PDB file of C-alpha atoms in Angstrom:
ATOM      1  CA  MET S   1     -24.086 -21.205 115.866  1.00  0.00           C
ATOM      2  CA  LYS S   2     -23.442 -18.171 117.997  1.00  0.00           C
ATOM      3  CA  HIS S   3     -24.935 -14.912 116.663  1.00  0.00           C
ATOM      4  CA  ARG S   4     -22.809 -11.800 116.536  1.00  0.00           C
ATOM      5  CA  PHE S   5     -24.127  -8.517 117.872  1.00  0.00           C
ATOM      6  CA  TYR S   6     -23.374  -4.857 117.822  1.00  0.00           C
ATOM      7  CA  THR S   7     -23.700  -3.401 121.325  1.00  0.00           C
ATOM      8  CA  LEU S   8     -24.830   0.192 121.676  1.00  0.00           C
ATOM      9  CA  TYR S   9     -24.542   2.028 125.009  1.00  0.00           C
ATOM     10  CA  PHE S  10     -26.769   4.999 125.905  1.00  0.00           C
ATOM     11  CA  ALA S  11     -25.844   7.160 128.893  1.00  0.00           C
ATOM     12  CA  SER S  12     -27.763  10.079 130.369  1.00  0.00           C
ATOM     13  CA  SER S  13     -26.170  13.495 130.787  1.00  0.00           C
ATOM     14  CA  ASP S  14     -25.607  13.037 134.466  1.00  0.00           C
ATOM     15  CA  ALA S  15     -23.902   9.655 133.805  1.00  0.00           C
ATOM     16  CA  ARG S  16     -25.917   8.046 136.538  1.00  0.00           C
ATOM     17  CA  ARG S  17     -27.574   5.527 134.300  1.00  0.00           C
ATOM     18  CA  VAL S  18     -26.277   3.606 131.301  1.00  0.00           C
ATOM     19  CA  ARG S  19     -28.416   1.557 128.966  1.00  0.00           C
ATOM     20  CA  LYS S  20     -27.174  -1.144 126.646  1.00  0.00           C
ATOM     21  CA  LEU S  21     -28.763  -2.211 123.332  1.00  0.00           C
ATOM     22  CA  GLN S  22     -27.636  -5.245 121.387  1.00  0.00           C
ATOM     23  CA  VAL S  23     -28.403  -5.264 117.644  1.00  0.00           C
ATOM     24  CA  PRO S  24     -27.873  -8.465 115.646  1.00  0.00           C
ATOM     25  CA  LEU S  25     -25.340  -8.168 112.865  1.00  0.00           C
ATOM     26  CA  TYR S  26     -27.798  -9.398 110.183  1.00  0.00           C
ATOM     27  CA  ALA S  27     -30.273  -6.659 111.193  1.00  0.00           C
ATOM     28  CA  VAL S  28     -27.645  -3.970 110.641  1.00  0.00           C
ATOM     29  CA  HIS S  29     -26.776  -5.433 107.241  1.00  0.00           C
ATOM     30  CA  SER S  30     -30.447  -5.585 106.258  1.00  0.00           C
ATOM     31  CA  LEU S  31     -30.958  -1.965 107.331  1.00  0.00           C
ATOM     32  CA  VAL S  32     -27.971  -0.810 105.273  1.00  0.00           C
ATOM     33  CA  ILE S  33     -29.220  -2.706 102.202  1.00  0.00           C
ATOM     34  CA  LEU S  34     -32.707  -1.230 102.575  1.00  0.00           C
ATOM     35  CA  ALA S  35     -31.210   2.252 102.900  1.00  0.00           C
ATOM     36  CA  LEU S  36     -29.166   1.770  99.704  1.00  0.00           C
ATOM     37  CA  VAL S  37     -32.170   0.448  97.796  1.00  0.00           C
ATOM     38  CA  GLY S  38     -34.283   3.360  99.006  1.00  0.00           C
ATOM     39  CA  ALA S  39     -31.602   5.877  97.997  1.00  0.00           C
ATOM     40  CA  VAL S  40     -31.281   4.365  94.508  1.00  0.00           C
ATOM     41  CA  THR S  41     -35.075   4.295  94.081  1.00  0.00           C
ATOM     42  CA  LEU S  42     -35.408   7.911  95.214  1.00  0.00           C
ATOM     43  CA  ALA S  43     -32.624   9.006  92.868  1.00  0.00           C
ATOM     44  CA  ALA S  44     -34.291   7.208  89.946  1.00  0.00           C
ATOM     45  CA  ALA S  45     -37.664   8.767  90.767  1.00  0.00           C
ATOM     46  CA  VAL S  46     -36.137  12.252  90.979  1.00  0.00           C
ATOM     47  CA  GLY S  47     -34.330  11.733  87.678  1.00  0.00           C
ATOM     48  CA  SER S  48     -37.482  10.452  85.936  1.00  0.00           C
ATOM     49  CA  TYR S  49     -39.532  13.374  87.247  1.00  0.00           C
ATOM     50  CA  THR S  50     -36.872  15.826  86.105  1.00  0.00           C
ATOM     51  CA  ARG S  51     -36.821  14.299  82.614  1.00  0.00           C
ATOM     52  CA  MET S  52     -40.622  14.477  82.501  1.00  0.00           C
ATOM     53  CA  LEU S  53     -40.523  18.158  83.453  1.00  0.00           C
ATOM     54  CA  LEU S  54     -37.995  18.814  80.684  1.00  0.00           C
ATOM     55  CA  LYS S  55     -40.142  16.943  78.138  1.00  0.00           C
ATOM     56  CA  VAL S  56     -43.249  18.872  79.188  1.00  0.00           C
ATOM     57  CA  ALA S  57     -41.348  22.157  78.867  1.00  0.00           C
ATOM     58  CA  ASN S  58     -40.063  21.159  75.404  1.00  0.00           C
ATOM     59  CA  TYR S  59     -43.552  20.050  74.361  1.00  0.00           C
ATOM     60  CA  ASN S  60     -45.078  23.360  75.472  1.00  0.00           C
ATOM     61  CA  ALA S  61     -42.351  25.236  73.604  1.00  0.00           C
ATOM     62  CA  LEU S  62     -43.031  23.184  70.463  1.00  0.00           C
ATOM     63  CA  ARG S  63     -46.782  23.803  70.769  1.00  0.00           C
ATOM     64  CA  THR S  64     -46.169  27.535  71.063  1.00  0.00           C
ATOM     65  CA  GLU S  65     -43.805  27.483  68.080  1.00  0.00           C
ATOM     66  CA  GLU S  66     -46.336  25.434  66.083  1.00  0.00           C
ATOM     67  CA  SER S  67     -49.064  27.998  66.816  1.00  0.00           C
ATOM     68  CA  HIS S  68     -46.785  30.824  65.654  1.00  0.00           C
ATOM     69  CA  LEU S  69     -45.861  28.888  62.496  1.00  0.00           C
ATOM     70  CA  LYS S  70     -49.524  28.176  61.710  1.00  0.00           C
ATOM     71  CA  LEU S  71     -50.369  31.849  62.121  1.00  0.00           C
ATOM     72  CA  GLN S  72     -47.466  32.847  59.873  1.00  0.00           C
ATOM     73  CA  TYR S  73     -48.532  30.208  57.319  1.00  0.00           C
ATOM     74  CA  VAL S  74     -52.089  31.552  57.223  1.00  0.00           C
ATOM     75  CA  GLN S  75     -50.798  35.101  56.833  1.00  0.00           C
ATOM     76  CA  LEU S  76     -48.464  34.010  54.027  1.00  0.00           C
ATOM     77  CA  GLN S  77     -51.343  32.197  52.309  1.00  0.00           C
ATOM     78  CA  VAL S  78     -53.465  35.347  52.438  1.00  0.00           C
ATOM     79  CA  GLN S  79     -50.590  37.455  51.115  1.00  0.00           C
ATOM     80  CA  ALA S  80     -49.847  34.930  48.362  1.00  0.00           C
ATOM     81  CA  LYS S  81     -53.518  34.807  47.361  1.00  0.00           C
ATOM     82  CA  ASP S  82     -53.767  38.601  47.259  1.00  0.00           C
ATOM     83  CA  THR S  83     -50.531  38.813  45.294  1.00  0.00           C
ATOM     84  CA  SER S  84     -51.721  36.154  42.843  1.00  0.00           C
ATOM     85  CA  GLN S  85     -55.024  37.950  42.313  1.00  0.00           C
ATOM     86  CA  GLN S  86     -53.273  41.280  41.807  1.00  0.00           C
ATOM     87  CA  LEU S  87     -50.838  39.664  39.366  1.00  0.00           C
ATOM     88  CA  SER S  88     -53.673  38.027  37.431  1.00  0.00           C
ATOM     89  CA  SER S  89     -55.548  41.321  37.258  1.00  0.00           C
ATOM     90  CA  LEU S  90     -52.431  43.151  36.076  1.00  0.00           C
ATOM     91  CA  GLN S  91     -51.738  40.453  33.473  1.00  0.00           C
ATOM     92  CA  SER S  92     -55.305  40.645  32.230  1.00  0.00           C
ATOM     93  CA  LEU S  93     -55.225  44.442  32.133  1.00  0.00           C
ATOM     94  CA  ALA S  94     -51.866  44.489  30.347  1.00  0.00           C
ATOM     95  CA  THR S  95     -53.110  41.973  27.786  1.00  0.00           C
ATOM     96  CA  GLU S  96     -56.310  43.890  27.115  1.00  0.00           C
ATOM     97  CA  VAL S  97     -54.512  47.241  26.853  1.00  0.00           C
ATOM     98  CA  ALA S  98     -51.886  45.758  24.547  1.00  0.00           C
ATOM     99  CA  MET S  99     -54.572  44.270  22.305  1.00  0.00           C
ATOM    100  CA  THR S 100     -56.640  47.452  22.337  1.00  0.00           C
ATOM    101  CA  TYR S 101     -53.741  49.605  21.102  1.00  0.00           C
ATOM    102  CA  GLY S 102     -52.423  47.021  18.666  1.00  0.00           C
ATOM    103  CA  ILE S 103     -49.226  46.288  20.599  1.00  0.00           C
ATOM    104  CA  LEU S 104     -50.244  42.659  20.895  1.00  0.00           C
ATOM    105  CA  ARG S 105     -52.633  40.727  18.706  1.00  0.00           C
ATOM    106  CA  TRP S 106     -54.516  37.603  19.682  1.00  0.00           C
ATOM    107  CA  ARG S 107     -54.132  35.324  16.695  1.00  0.00           C
ATOM    108  CA  GLY S 108     -56.714  32.811  15.711  1.00  0.00           C
ATOM    109  CA  THR S 109     -59.927  31.507  17.236  1.00  0.00           C
ATOM    110  CA  PRO S 110     -60.101  29.494  20.452  1.00  0.00           C
ATOM    111  CA  PHE S 111     -59.066  26.443  18.423  1.00  0.00           C
ATOM    112  CA  GLY S 112     -55.891  27.788  16.879  1.00  0.00           C
ATOM    113  CA  VAL S 113     -57.154  28.386  13.344  1.00  0.00           C
ATOM    114  CA  SER S 114     -54.548  30.062  11.165  1.00  0.00           C
ATOM    115  CA  ALA S 115     -54.281  33.828  11.490  1.00  0.00           C
ATOM    116  CA  ALA S 116     -54.543  34.146   7.721  1.00  0.00           C
ATOM    117  CA  SER S 117     -58.207  35.035   7.907  1.00  0.00           C
ATOM    118  CA  PRO S 118     -60.069  37.896   6.215  1.00  0.00           C
ATOM    119  CA  ALA S 119     -59.398  41.320   7.646  1.00  0.00           C
ATOM    120  CA  SER S 120     -61.720  42.221  10.494  1.00  0.00           C
ATOM    121  CA  PRO S 121     -64.491  44.706   9.667  1.00  0.00           C
ATOM    122  CA  PRO S 122     -64.389  48.235  11.024  1.00  0.00           C
ATOM    123  CA  LYS S 123     -65.060  48.630  14.724  1.00  0.00           C
ATOM    124  CA  ASP S 124     -68.371  50.481  14.263  1.00  0.00           C
ATOM    125  CA  PHE S 125     -69.639  47.829  11.876  1.00  0.00           C
ATOM    126  CA  GLN S 126     -68.590  45.017  14.200  1.00  0.00           C
ATOM    127  CA  SER S 127     -70.271  46.754  17.130  1.00  0.00           C
ATOM    128  CA  SER S 128     -73.496  47.130  15.154  1.00  0.00           C
ATOM    129  CA  LEU S 129     -73.332  43.497  14.066  1.00  0.00           C
ATOM    130  CA  ASP S 130     -72.824  42.353  17.668  1.00  0.00           C
ATOM    131  CA  GLN S 131     -75.819  44.410  18.782  1.00  0.00           C
ATOM    132  CA  PHE S 132     -77.983  42.998  16.001  1.00  0.00           C
ATOM    133  CA  GLN S 133     -77.012  39.414  16.898  1.00  0.00           C
ATOM    134  CA  PHE S 134     -77.752  40.112  20.557  1.00  0.00           C
ATOM    135  CA  LEU S 135     -81.175  41.554  19.692  1.00  0.00           C
ATOM    136  CA  GLU S 136     -81.901  38.549  17.513  1.00  0.00           C
ATOM    137  CA  GLN S 137     -80.892  36.019  20.162  1.00  0.00           C
ATOM    138  CA  ASN S 138     -82.185  37.774  23.290  1.00  0.00           C
ATOM    139  CA  ALA S 139     -85.145  39.861  22.160  1.00  0.00           C
ATOM    140  CA  GLY S 140     -87.068  39.122  25.341  1.00  0.00           C
ATOM    141  CA  LEU S 141     -84.255  40.366  27.575  1.00  0.00           C
ATOM    142  CA  ILE S 142     -83.436  43.738  26.028  1.00  0.00           C
ATOM    143  CA  GLY S 143     -85.560  45.595  28.569  1.00  0.00           C
ATOM    144  CA  ARG S 144     -83.011  44.754  31.225  1.00  0.00           C
ATOM    145  CA  VAL S 145     -80.166  46.514  29.459  1.00  0.00           C
ATOM    146  CA  GLY S 146     -81.298  50.095  30.000  1.00  0.00           C
ATOM    147  CA  VAL S 147     -82.514  53.113  28.055  1.00  0.00           C
ATOM    148  CA  ASP S 148     -79.151  54.637  27.184  1.00  0.00           C
ATOM    149  CA  GLY S 149     -78.647  52.495  24.103  1.00  0.00           C
ATOM    150  CA  LEU S 150     -76.703  49.275  23.625  1.00  0.00           C
ATOM    151  CA  ARG S 151     -73.038  49.146  24.452  1.00  0.00           C
ATOM    152  CA  LEU S 152     -70.475  46.378  24.692  1.00  0.00           C
ATOM    153  CA  LEU S 153     -69.803  44.665  27.995  1.00  0.00           C
ATOM    154  CA  PRO S 154     -68.667  45.040  30.701  1.00  0.00           C
ATOM    155  CA  GLY S 155     -70.103  48.509  31.257  1.00  0.00           C
ATOM    156  CA  SER S 156     -73.605  48.086  29.842  1.00  0.00           C
ATOM    157  CA  LEU S 157     -75.308  45.435  31.979  1.00  0.00           C
ATOM    158  CA  PRO S 158     -76.060  45.359  35.704  1.00  0.00           C
ATOM    159  CA  ALA S 159     -73.600  43.293  37.741  1.00  0.00           C
ATOM    160  CA  LYS S 160     -76.343  40.804  38.674  1.00  0.00           C
ATOM    161  CA  SER S 161     -77.808  40.452  35.179  1.00  0.00           C
ATOM    162  CA  SER S 162     -78.278  36.897  33.931  1.00  0.00           C
ATOM    163  CA  LEU S 163     -76.421  37.978  30.786  1.00  0.00           C
ATOM    164  CA  VAL S 164     -73.144  38.585  32.654  1.00  0.00           C
ATOM    165  CA  PRO S 165     -70.998  35.408  32.956  1.00  0.00           C
ATOM    166  CA  SER S 166     -70.540  35.668  36.715  1.00  0.00           C
ATOM    167  CA  LEU S 167     -71.740  32.224  37.862  1.00  0.00           C
ATOM    168  CA  TRP S 168     -69.048  29.648  38.684  1.00  0.00           C
ATOM    169  CA  PRO S 169     -69.442  26.753  36.214  1.00  0.00           C
ATOM    170  CA  VAL S 170     -68.420  24.285  38.953  1.00  0.00           C
ATOM    171  CA  LEU S 171     -67.501  24.548  42.615  1.00  0.00           C
ATOM    172  CA  GLY S 172     -63.820  23.908  43.268  1.00  0.00           C
ATOM    173  CA  PRO S 173     -60.374  25.415  43.754  1.00  0.00           C
ATOM    174  CA  ILE S 174     -58.689  27.294  40.914  1.00  0.00           C
ATOM    175  CA  THR S 175     -55.671  25.177  39.986  1.00  0.00           C
ATOM    176  CA  GLY S 176     -54.592  27.185  36.940  1.00  0.00           C
ATOM    177  CA  SER S 177     -54.768  30.973  36.767  1.00  0.00           C
ATOM    178  CA  PHE S 178     -55.107  33.380  33.836  1.00  0.00           C
ATOM    179  CA  GLY S 179     -51.931  34.647  32.188  1.00  0.00           C
ATOM    180  CA  GLU S 180     -48.408  33.411  31.596  1.00  0.00           C
ATOM    181  CA  ARG S 181     -47.509  30.023  33.058  1.00  0.00           C
ATOM    182  CA  GLU S 182     -45.356  26.966  32.411  1.00  0.00           C
ATOM    183  CA  ASP S 183     -46.841  24.384  30.082  1.00  0.00           C
ATOM    184  CA  PRO S 184     -47.776  21.357  32.276  1.00  0.00           C
ATOM    185  CA  PHE S 185     -46.770  19.087  29.375  1.00  0.00           C
ATOM    186  CA  GLY S 186     -43.403  20.748  28.741  1.00  0.00           C
ATOM    187  CA  ASP S 187     -40.788  23.211  29.981  1.00  0.00           C
ATOM    188  CA  GLU S 188     -41.779  26.143  27.779  1.00  0.00           C
ATOM    189  CA  GLY S 189     -44.012  28.955  28.943  1.00  0.00           C
ATOM    190  CA  GLU S 190     -47.472  29.571  27.519  1.00  0.00           C
ATOM    191  CA  PHE S 191     -50.302  32.057  27.783  1.00  0.00           C
ATOM    192  CA  HIS S 192     -53.217  30.494  29.672  1.00  0.00           C
ATOM    193  CA  ALA S 193     -56.348  32.106  28.249  1.00  0.00           C
ATOM    194  CA  GLY S 194     -58.651  31.078  31.116  1.00  0.00           C
ATOM    195  CA  VAL S 195     -58.733  29.474  34.547  1.00  0.00           C
ATOM    196  CA  ASP S 196     -58.750  25.796  35.508  1.00  0.00           C
ATOM    197  CA  ILE S 197     -61.342  24.888  38.160  1.00  0.00           C
ATOM    198  CA  SER S 198     -60.806  21.495  39.769  1.00  0.00           C
ATOM    199  CA  ALA S 199     -63.783  19.210  40.439  1.00  0.00           C
ATOM    200  CA  SER S 200     -64.592  15.506  40.617  1.00  0.00           C
ATOM    201  CA  TYR S 201     -65.071  13.564  37.400  1.00  0.00           C
ATOM    202  CA  GLY S 202     -68.691  13.777  36.247  1.00  0.00           C
ATOM    203  CA  THR S 203     -69.584  16.908  38.249  1.00  0.00           C
ATOM    204  CA  PRO S 204     -72.295  18.933  36.430  1.00  0.00           C
ATOM    205  CA  VAL S 205     -70.977  22.003  34.588  1.00  0.00           C
ATOM    206  CA  ARG S 206     -73.391  24.950  34.495  1.00  0.00           C
ATOM    207  CA  ALA S 207     -73.773  27.878  32.119  1.00  0.00           C
ATOM    208  CA  ALA S 208     -72.237  31.038  33.545  1.00  0.00           C
ATOM    209  CA  ALA S 209     -74.952  33.199  31.969  1.00  0.00           C
ATOM    210  CA  ASP S 210     -77.887  33.111  29.570  1.00  0.00           C
ATOM    211  CA  GLY S 211     -76.849  32.431  26.015  1.00  0.00           C
ATOM    212  CA  VAL S 212     -76.885  30.247  22.910  1.00  0.00           C
ATOM    213  CA  VAL S 213     -74.695  27.177  22.337  1.00  0.00           C
ATOM    214  CA  ALA S 214     -72.435  28.349  19.522  1.00  0.00           C
ATOM    215  CA  TYR S 215     -70.406  25.122  19.452  1.00  0.00           C
ATOM    216  CA  ALA S 216     -70.413  21.710  21.127  1.00  0.00           C
ATOM    217  CA  GLY S 217     -67.835  19.194  19.946  1.00  0.00           C
ATOM    218  CA  ARG S 218     -64.244  18.052  20.199  1.00  0.00           C
ATOM    219  CA  GLU S 219     -61.215  20.243  19.529  1.00  0.00           C
ATOM    220  CA  GLU S 220     -57.503  19.570  19.865  1.00  0.00           C
ATOM    221  CA  GLY S 221     -56.214  20.538  23.298  1.00  0.00           C
ATOM    222  CA  TYR S 222     -59.668  21.385  24.647  1.00  0.00           C
ATOM    223  CA  GLY S 223     -61.102  17.888  24.262  1.00  0.00           C
ATOM    224  CA  ARG S 224     -64.885  18.019  24.523  1.00  0.00           C
ATOM    225  CA  VAL S 225     -65.696  21.731  24.571  1.00  0.00           C
ATOM    226  CA  ILE S 226     -68.774  23.969  24.634  1.00  0.00           C
ATOM    227  CA  ILE S 227     -68.858  27.631  23.552  1.00  0.00           C
ATOM    228  CA  LEU S 228     -71.751  29.823  24.696  1.00  0.00           C
ATOM    229  CA  ASP S 229     -72.538  33.101  22.955  1.00  0.00           C
ATOM    230  CA  HIS S 230     -74.000  35.638  25.397  1.00  0.00           C
ATOM    231  CA  GLY S 231     -74.387  38.502  22.922  1.00  0.00           C
ATOM    232  CA  PHE S 232     -72.453  41.776  22.644  1.00  0.00           C
ATOM    233  CA  GLY S 233     -69.418  39.783  21.518  1.00  0.00           C
ATOM    234  CA  VAL S 234     -69.159  38.044  24.899  1.00  0.00           C
ATOM    235  CA  SER S 235     -68.647  34.278  24.926  1.00  0.00           C
ATOM    236  CA  THR S 236     -67.620  31.633  27.459  1.00  0.00           C
ATOM    237  CA  ILE S 237     -65.717  28.401  26.830  1.00  0.00           C
ATOM    238  CA  TYR S 238     -65.904  25.171  28.863  1.00  0.00           C
ATOM    239  CA  GLY S 239     -63.181  22.643  28.024  1.00  0.00           C
ATOM    240  CA  HIS S 240     -62.044  19.090  28.973  1.00  0.00           C
ATOM    241  CA  LEU S 241     -65.639  17.893  29.471  1.00  0.00           C
ATOM    242  CA  SER S 242     -66.513  14.208  29.784  1.00  0.00           C
ATOM    243  CA  ALA S 243     -69.965  14.543  28.181  1.00  0.00           C
ATOM    244  CA  PHE S 244     -72.473  17.086  26.863  1.00  0.00           C
ATOM    245  CA  ASN S 245     -75.939  17.907  28.174  1.00  0.00           C
ATOM    246  CA  THR S 246     -76.867  20.271  25.352  1.00  0.00           C
ATOM    247  CA  GLU S 247     -76.373  20.686  21.619  1.00  0.00           C
ATOM    248  CA  GLN S 248     -75.290  23.349  19.181  1.00  0.00           C
ATOM    249  CA  GLY S 249     -77.958  26.015  18.599  1.00  0.00           C
ATOM    250  CA  ALA S 250     -79.774  25.401  21.902  1.00  0.00           C
ATOM    251  CA  ARG S 251     -80.683  28.294  24.195  1.00  0.00           C
ATOM    252  CA  VAL S 252     -79.516  27.868  27.778  1.00  0.00           C
ATOM    253  CA  SER S 253     -80.221  29.765  30.974  1.00  0.00           C
ATOM    254  CA  ARG S 254     -77.820  30.841  33.680  1.00  0.00           C
ATOM    255  CA  GLY S 255     -77.149  27.860  35.954  1.00  0.00           C
ATOM    256  CA  GLU S 256     -78.434  25.237  33.490  1.00  0.00           C
ATOM    257  CA  VAL S 257     -76.338  22.056  33.274  1.00  0.00           C
ATOM    258  CA  ILE S 258     -74.605  21.982  29.885  1.00  0.00           C
ATOM    259  CA  GLY S 259     -72.036  19.217  30.440  1.00  0.00           C
ATOM    260  CA  TYR S 260     -69.966  17.248  32.915  1.00  0.00           C
ATOM    261  CA  VAL S 261     -66.420  17.538  34.264  1.00  0.00           C
ATOM    262  CA  GLY S 262     -63.821  15.326  32.595  1.00  0.00           C
ATOM    263  CA  GLU S 263     -60.199  15.231  31.491  1.00  0.00           C
ATOM    264  CA  SER S 264     -60.510  15.026  27.706  1.00  0.00           C
ATOM    265  CA  GLY S 265     -57.910  16.789  25.589  1.00  0.00           C
ATOM    266  CA  ARG S 266     -54.655  17.987  27.128  1.00  0.00           C
ATOM    267  CA  ALA S 267     -55.518  17.566  30.800  1.00  0.00           C
ATOM    268  CA  THR S 268     -53.621  16.009  33.689  1.00  0.00           C
ATOM    269  CA  ALA S 269     -56.630  15.623  36.014  1.00  0.00           C
ATOM    270  CA  PRO S 270     -60.409  16.200  35.998  1.00  0.00           C
ATOM    271  CA  HIS S 271     -61.194  19.920  35.795  1.00  0.00           C
ATOM    272  CA  VAL S 272     -62.968  22.563  33.714  1.00  0.00           C
ATOM    273  CA  HIS S 273     -60.950  24.950  31.581  1.00  0.00           C
ATOM    274  CA  TYR S 274     -63.117  28.085  31.699  1.00  0.00           C
ATOM    275  CA  GLU S 275     -62.624  31.142  29.479  1.00  0.00           C
ATOM    276  CA  VAL S 276     -64.406  34.456  29.066  1.00  0.00           C
ATOM    277  CA  ARG S 277     -63.840  36.269  25.771  1.00  0.00           C
ATOM    278  CA  ILE S 278     -64.944  39.688  24.519  1.00  0.00           C
ATOM    279  CA  ASN S 279     -64.821  39.918  20.723  1.00  0.00           C
ATOM    280  CA  ASN S 280     -62.717  36.727  20.822  1.00  0.00           C
ATOM    281  CA  THR S 281     -60.150  38.416  23.096  1.00  0.00           C
ATOM    282  CA  PRO S 282     -59.561  36.439  26.320  1.00  0.00           C
ATOM    283  CA  VAL S 283     -60.071  38.384  29.549  1.00  0.00           C
ATOM    284  CA  ASN S 284     -59.500  37.236  33.108  1.00  0.00           C
ATOM    285  CA  PRO S 285     -62.636  35.330  34.263  1.00  0.00           C
ATOM    286  CA  TRP S 286     -61.827  36.275  37.850  1.00  0.00           C
ATOM    287  CA  ARG S 287     -63.141  39.828  37.233  1.00  0.00           C
ATOM    288  CA  PHE S 288     -66.612  38.257  36.926  1.00  0.00           C
ATOM    289  CA  LEU S 289     -66.281  35.299  39.316  1.00  0.00           C
ATOM    290  CA  ARG S 290     -65.080  37.330  42.283  1.00  0.00           C
ATOM    291  CA  ALA S 291     -68.326  39.328  42.315  1.00  0.00           C
ATOM    292  CA  SER S 292     -70.419  36.184  42.474  1.00  0.00           C
ATOM    293  CA  ALA S 293     -71.166  33.879  45.369  1.00  0.00           C
ATOM    294  CA  ALA S 294     -70.002  30.529  44.057  1.00  0.00           C
ATOM    295  CA  VAL S 295     -73.342  28.789  44.484  1.00  0.00           C
ATOM    296  CA  ASN S 296     -74.897  26.289  42.110  1.00  0.00           C
ATOM    297  CA  ASP S 297     -78.534  25.379  42.348  1.00  0.00           C
TER     298      ASP S 297
END
């Protein structure tokens, strides 16, 4: 079989010499195919690199946007927390002022006993009775109060006194704040007389201050509940416990384990319902907790 050739002639500028080059036809075809394959490969590589550059640019833009969103989220969290604390303080203050001037009355005991109870004694008599009970229960601690005479909390005792309920009963996030809220078991609103502090089931619950166990038992809504009397009409309530570590009439010290976290009563998850009351009037526990480093021994 005779091979076909392409003949190329090369001549110098003075046309004195001419050179001839014969290239086989199959070689030309192979060269063209290789050139096409190379062009397609180069185009694909350029396209892939371009797409990669676009993806990297989009990724960097998303990372930058994510950083901005995280910063905004943190700022919004801080603002929401501050707003919530201010709202809780205002609700507590409004409640206390309303109760002080008789605009609003807190009916019943912590356990919803009927309001049809004997009329309360005069304020001076009640104050004297509270002071006498405090002296009787805490005779060894009176020296810490001061020399200006006995007065009702919160203005009478030092901020770091073991008589002030400033210790966190458990360590955990506050999942229910003081004041008006929606009932977790219904659509109607309710007044939440304390704060809910979330913790694992069985976590030790500690006394917020020195006091006497005024009650330890079961009550509707609260489940297993402990009430500590700290004198001067100040008491703290610990609800939804799983078990007790003390009994009624016992004296307890600040930080002593009095029970364990549970979900008894009307509770949707393990937590401690914690209340602070002055003369049976609920006040916002945050006013005491915020001044304390939440540390349990």
